[in-house]
Coordinates of C-alpha atoms in Angstrom, one line a residue:
X26 CA -32.9 119.5 -148.2
X27 CA -35.6 121.0 -149.7
X28 CA -36.5 123.1 -146.9
X29 CA -32.9 124.4 -147.3
X30 CA -33.6 124.9 -151.6
X31 CA -36.8 126.8 -150.2
X32 CA -35.0 129.1 -147.6
X33 CA -32.4 130.1 -150.1
X34 CA -35.0 130.9 -153.0
X35 CA -36.8 133.2 -150.7
X36 CA -33.4 135.1 -149.6
X37 CA -32.7 135.2 -153.2
X38 CA -36.2 136.8 -154.0
X39 CA -35.2 139.7 -151.7
X40 CA -31.9 140.1 -153.5
X41 CA -33.9 139.8 -157.0
X42 CA -35.6 143.1 -155.9
X43 CA -32.2 145.3 -155.1
X44 CA -31.9 146.1 -158.8
X45 CA -35.2 148.1 -158.9
X46 CA -35.0 149.5 -155.4
X47 CA -34.2 153.2 -155.3
X48 CA -33.9 152.5 -151.2
X49 CA -30.9 149.9 -151.6
X50 CA -29.3 152.1 -154.7
X51 CA -29.4 154.7 -152.1
X52 CA -28.1 152.8 -149.0
X53 CA -24.7 152.0 -151.2
X54 CA -24.6 155.7 -152.2
X55 CA -24.8 156.9 -148.9
X56 CA -22.3 154.1 -147.8
X57 CA -19.6 155.3 -150.0
X58 CA -20.4 159.0 -148.9
X59 CA -19.4 157.9 -145.4
X60 CA -16.3 156.3 -146.2
X61 CA -15.2 159.1 -147.8
X62 CA -16.1 161.4 -145.2
X63 CA -14.6 158.9 -142.5
X64 CA -11.0 158.2 -144.4
X65 CA -10.6 161.8 -145.3
X66 CA -8.7 162.4 -142.4
X67 CA -5.9 159.6 -142.4
X68 CA -5.6 160.0 -146.6
X69 CA -5.3 163.5 -146.3
X70 CA -2.1 163.4 -143.8
X71 CA -0.9 160.8 -146.4
X72 CA -1.0 163.3 -149.0
X73 CA 0.3 166.1 -146.7
X74 CA 3.2 164.3 -145.9
X75 CA 3.8 162.6 -148.6
X76 CA 3.7 159.1 -147.0
X77 CA 1.9 155.8 -148.1
X78 CA -0.4 153.4 -146.5
X79 CA -0.8 150.0 -145.8
X80 CA -4.3 149.0 -148.0
X81 CA -6.2 148.1 -145.2
X82 CA -5.1 150.9 -142.8
X83 CA -8.2 153.4 -144.1
X84 CA -10.5 150.4 -142.9
X85 CA -8.4 149.7 -139.8
X86 CA -8.4 152.9 -138.6
X87 CA -12.0 154.4 -139.7
X88 CA -13.3 151.3 -137.6
X89 CA -11.2 151.6 -135.0
X90 CA -13.7 154.3 -133.8
X91 CA -17.2 153.5 -132.3
X92 CA -18.8 156.3 -134.0
X93 CA -17.7 155.0 -137.2
X94 CA -19.0 151.7 -136.5
X95 CA -22.3 153.1 -135.1
X96 CA -22.7 155.3 -138.0
X97 CA -21.8 152.3 -140.5
X98 CA -24.5 150.6 -138.7
X99 CA -27.4 153.1 -139.0
X100 CA -27.3 152.9 -142.6
X101 CA -28.8 149.2 -142.2
X102 CA -32.1 151.1 -141.2
X103 CA -32.3 152.2 -144.4
X104 CA -31.0 148.8 -146.1
X105 CA -33.4 146.4 -144.3
X106 CA -36.3 149.4 -143.8
X107 CA -38.7 147.3 -145.4
X108 CA -38.4 144.3 -142.6
X109 CA -39.8 141.8 -142.6
X110 CA -39.7 141.6 -146.0
X111 CA -43.7 141.1 -146.9
X112 CA -44.1 141.3 -150.7
X113 CA -46.5 140.0 -153.1
X114 CA -44.7 136.4 -153.2
X115 CA -45.1 136.4 -149.8
X116 CA -48.5 134.5 -149.5
X117 CA -47.2 131.9 -152.0
X118 CA -44.4 130.8 -150.0
X119 CA -46.3 131.1 -146.8
X120 CA -48.9 128.3 -148.8
X121 CA -46.1 126.3 -150.4
X122 CA -44.1 126.2 -147.1
X123 CA -43.9 126.4 -143.3
X124 CA -43.8 129.7 -141.5
X125 CA -39.9 128.6 -140.5
X126 CA -38.9 128.5 -143.3
X127 CA -40.1 131.6 -144.7
X128 CA -38.4 132.9 -141.8
X129 CA -34.9 131.3 -142.3
X130 CA -35.1 132.6 -145.9
X131 CA -35.2 136.0 -144.3
X132 CA -32.5 135.5 -141.9
X133 CA -30.2 134.2 -144.7
X134 CA -31.2 137.1 -146.8
X135 CA -30.4 139.3 -143.8
X136 CA -27.0 138.0 -143.0
X137 CA -25.9 137.9 -146.7
X138 CA -27.2 141.2 -147.2
X139 CA -25.1 142.2 -144.2
X140 CA -22.0 140.5 -145.1
X141 CA -22.2 142.3 -148.6
X142 CA -22.5 145.7 -147.1
X143 CA -19.5 145.5 -144.9
X144 CA -17.6 144.0 -147.9
X145 CA -18.5 147.4 -149.7
X146 CA -17.4 149.5 -146.7
X147 CA -14.1 147.8 -146.7
X148 CA -13.4 147.6 -150.6
X149 CA -14.7 151.5 -150.7
X150 CA -11.8 152.3 -147.9
X151 CA -9.4 150.4 -149.9
X152 CA -10.4 152.2 -153.2
X153 CA -10.2 155.4 -152.0
X154 CA -6.6 154.8 -150.2
X155 CA -5.1 152.9 -153.4
X156 CA -3.5 155.7 -155.1
X157 CA -1.5 156.1 -151.8
X158 CA -1.0 152.5 -150.5
X159 CA 1.1 149.1 -150.5
X160 CA 0.3 145.5 -150.4
X161 CA 2.5 144.5 -147.9
X162 CA 2.1 143.0 -144.6
X163 CA 3.5 145.7 -142.5
X164 CA 2.5 148.9 -141.2
X165 CA 3.1 151.9 -142.9
X166 CA 4.8 155.4 -142.2
X167 CA 1.6 157.3 -141.9
X168 CA 0.3 154.8 -139.1
X169 CA 3.3 155.1 -137.5
X170 CA 3.5 158.9 -137.7
X171 CA -0.1 158.9 -136.2
X172 CA 0.4 156.5 -133.7
X173 CA 3.4 158.3 -132.1
X174 CA 1.6 161.5 -132.2
X175 CA 2.8 163.1 -135.3
X176 CA -0.9 163.7 -136.7
X177 CA -0.9 167.4 -135.1
X178 CA -4.6 167.8 -134.5
X179 CA -5.8 164.6 -136.4
X180 CA -8.5 162.5 -134.4
X181 CA -7.8 159.2 -136.3
X182 CA -7.5 156.7 -133.5
X183 CA -4.4 154.7 -134.6
X184 CA -3.2 152.7 -131.8
X185 CA 0.2 151.4 -131.0
X186 CA -0.7 148.8 -129.1
X187 CA -2.7 148.1 -132.3
X188 CA 0.1 148.0 -134.3
X189 CA 2.5 146.3 -131.5
X190 CA -0.1 143.3 -131.3
X191 CA -0.8 142.6 -135.0
X192 CA -0.1 142.9 -138.5
X193 CA -2.3 144.8 -141.0
X194 CA -4.1 141.7 -142.5
X195 CA -4.7 139.9 -139.2
X196 CA -6.0 143.1 -137.6
X197 CA -8.1 143.9 -141.2
X198 CA -9.8 140.6 -140.5
X199 CA -10.2 141.0 -136.8
X200 CA -11.9 144.4 -137.6
X201 CA -13.9 143.1 -140.4
X202 CA -15.2 140.4 -137.8
X203 CA -16.0 142.6 -135.0
X204 CA -18.2 144.9 -137.7
X205 CA -19.6 142.4 -139.0
X206 CA -21.0 140.5 -135.9
X207 CA -21.8 144.2 -134.6
X208 CA -24.1 144.7 -137.8
X209 CA -25.2 141.5 -137.7
X210 CA -26.7 141.9 -134.1
X211 CA -28.7 145.1 -135.0
X212 CA -30.2 143.7 -138.3
X213 CA -31.2 140.6 -136.4
X214 CA -32.4 142.7 -133.4
X215 CA -34.3 144.5 -136.0
X216 CA -35.7 141.4 -137.5
X217 CA -37.0 140.3 -134.2
X218 CA -38.5 143.6 -132.9
X219 CA -40.4 144.4 -136.1
X220 CA -42.0 140.5 -135.6
X221 CA -42.5 141.1 -132.3
X222 CA -43.7 144.8 -132.0
X223 CA -44.4 146.0 -135.6
X224 CA -42.2 148.1 -138.3
X225 CA -41.5 151.0 -136.3
X226 CA -40.2 148.7 -133.4
X227 CA -37.0 147.7 -135.2
X228 CA -36.1 151.1 -136.1
X229 CA -36.4 152.5 -132.7
X230 CA -34.6 149.4 -131.2
X231 CA -31.7 150.2 -133.6
X232 CA -31.5 153.6 -132.7
X233 CA -31.5 153.0 -129.0
X234 CA -28.7 150.3 -129.1
X235 CA -27.0 153.1 -131.0
X236 CA -27.5 155.8 -128.7
X237 CA -27.0 153.5 -125.4
X238 CA -23.4 152.3 -127.0
X239 CA -22.6 156.5 -128.0
X240 CA -23.2 157.3 -124.4
X241 CA -21.4 154.6 -122.4
X242 CA -18.4 155.9 -123.3
X243 CA -15.1 156.3 -121.4
X244 CA -14.8 160.2 -122.4
X245 CA -18.4 160.7 -121.4
X246 CA -17.9 159.8 -118.5
X247 CA -14.6 161.4 -118.1
X248 CA -16.0 164.8 -118.8
X249 CA -19.1 164.7 -116.6
X250 CA -17.7 163.3 -113.8
X251 CA -13.9 164.1 -113.6
X252 CA -12.7 160.8 -112.9
X253 CA -9.1 160.2 -111.3
X254 CA -6.7 158.0 -113.2
X255 CA -7.6 155.1 -111.7
X256 CA -11.4 156.0 -111.9
X257 CA -11.0 156.2 -115.4
X258 CA -9.8 153.1 -115.9
X259 CA -12.4 151.4 -114.3
X260 CA -14.9 153.3 -116.3
X261 CA -13.1 152.3 -119.4
X262 CA -13.4 148.5 -118.3
X263 CA -16.8 148.9 -117.5
X264 CA -18.1 150.8 -120.7
X265 CA -15.8 148.2 -122.8
X266 CA -17.8 145.3 -121.2
X267 CA -21.1 146.7 -121.2
X268 CA -21.1 148.4 -124.4
X269 CA -22.0 146.4 -127.6
X270 CA -20.5 149.4 -129.3
X271 CA -17.0 149.2 -127.9
X272 CA -16.6 145.8 -128.3
X273 CA -17.4 146.0 -132.1
X274 CA -14.2 148.6 -131.9
X275 CA -10.6 146.7 -132.0
X276 CA -8.7 149.0 -129.6
X277 CA -11.4 148.7 -126.7
X278 CA -9.9 145.1 -126.3
X279 CA -7.7 143.4 -123.9
X280 CA -4.2 142.7 -125.1
X281 CA -2.9 140.9 -122.4
X282 CA -2.4 143.1 -119.7
X283 CA -5.7 144.7 -118.7
X284 CA -9.4 143.7 -117.7
X285 CA -11.3 144.9 -120.9
X286 CA -12.8 141.8 -123.2
X287 CA -10.7 139.7 -125.2
X288 CA -11.5 139.5 -129.1
X289 CA -12.9 136.0 -128.8
X290 CA -15.0 137.1 -126.1
X291 CA -16.7 140.0 -127.8
X292 CA -17.2 137.7 -130.8
X293 CA -18.7 134.9 -128.3
X294 CA -21.2 137.6 -126.7
X295 CA -22.1 138.8 -130.3
X296 CA -22.8 135.2 -131.5
X297 CA -24.9 134.4 -128.5
X298 CA -26.9 137.3 -129.0
X299 CA -27.5 136.9 -132.5
X300 CA -28.5 133.1 -132.2
X301 CA -30.6 134.5 -129.2
X302 CA -32.5 136.7 -131.4
X303 CA -33.0 134.4 -134.3
X304 CA -34.6 132.2 -131.6
X305 CA -37.0 134.6 -130.6
X306 CA -37.9 135.3 -134.1
X307 CA -38.3 131.7 -134.6
X308 CA -40.7 131.7 -131.4
X309 CA -42.6 134.9 -132.6
X310 CA -43.3 134.0 -136.0
X311 CA -45.7 131.4 -134.8
X312 CA -48.2 133.7 -134.3
X313 CA -47.3 136.7 -136.3
X314 CA -50.2 138.2 -137.9
X315 CA -49.1 139.0 -141.6
X316 CA -50.6 141.7 -143.0
X317 CA -50.8 142.0 -147.2
X318 CA -52.5 145.3 -147.6
X319 CA -49.0 146.6 -148.7
X320 CA -46.8 144.7 -150.3
X321 CA -44.9 147.4 -152.5
X322 CA -42.4 149.8 -151.2

């Protein structure tokens, strides 16, 4: 119990520094601007055609696109730029507790900060659509128009199969879970790489995973290789399974009639990856060489 309390104290100390950190404020300001940019099409469409939205639809449709998930996850690089969170208090904690307890505190902080960040994104998108929204658990007329091709040049990824297989509340919960697990995967990957290879390794790793996910896209293969319909389907399944970014997007999952990964399978894969990276971080912390020459941001 004492170890658990110490871990949460360490995590809380990291949160205490938020109010004094321009970097943290900048992260959330940029996240708000990103939400405004990503939701502009669907909200503008609702205004133009004088239709309404379900309150969670801006969030669902925005993060039904892999590029939006990737852009949001990249802001974690700024949020966690000071990984592994060595501060003036670190020597004190290392004397009073074990290295693994200190690491547990950092992991708790990473998890809670990532949850807060994703809740912030969802709330901001809900606020932006609030003047044109209702709270009922049914899809809106705007979604139906976009799903059936009434959006003209709109590129919002509104999926008919999404609307047919779920309700807005259930879909929002699934989308939130997928995005949360993906961003947690990126955050924990950064932590492990920073412990293993230095502070820049986490940044490089996050960018590399994002670039990998962006390139491993069915549209990229289609344009490069001019696939037939059969080959295009196989490429879609291939990308759906091998790209973490695609596994974080709701439409890139099986709804019972194809070979794409199921929602549960994607969540399981993310959970395994996150647990594995936490385990590797615990192993690496044993030989980590702490440096206290620079303790302030």
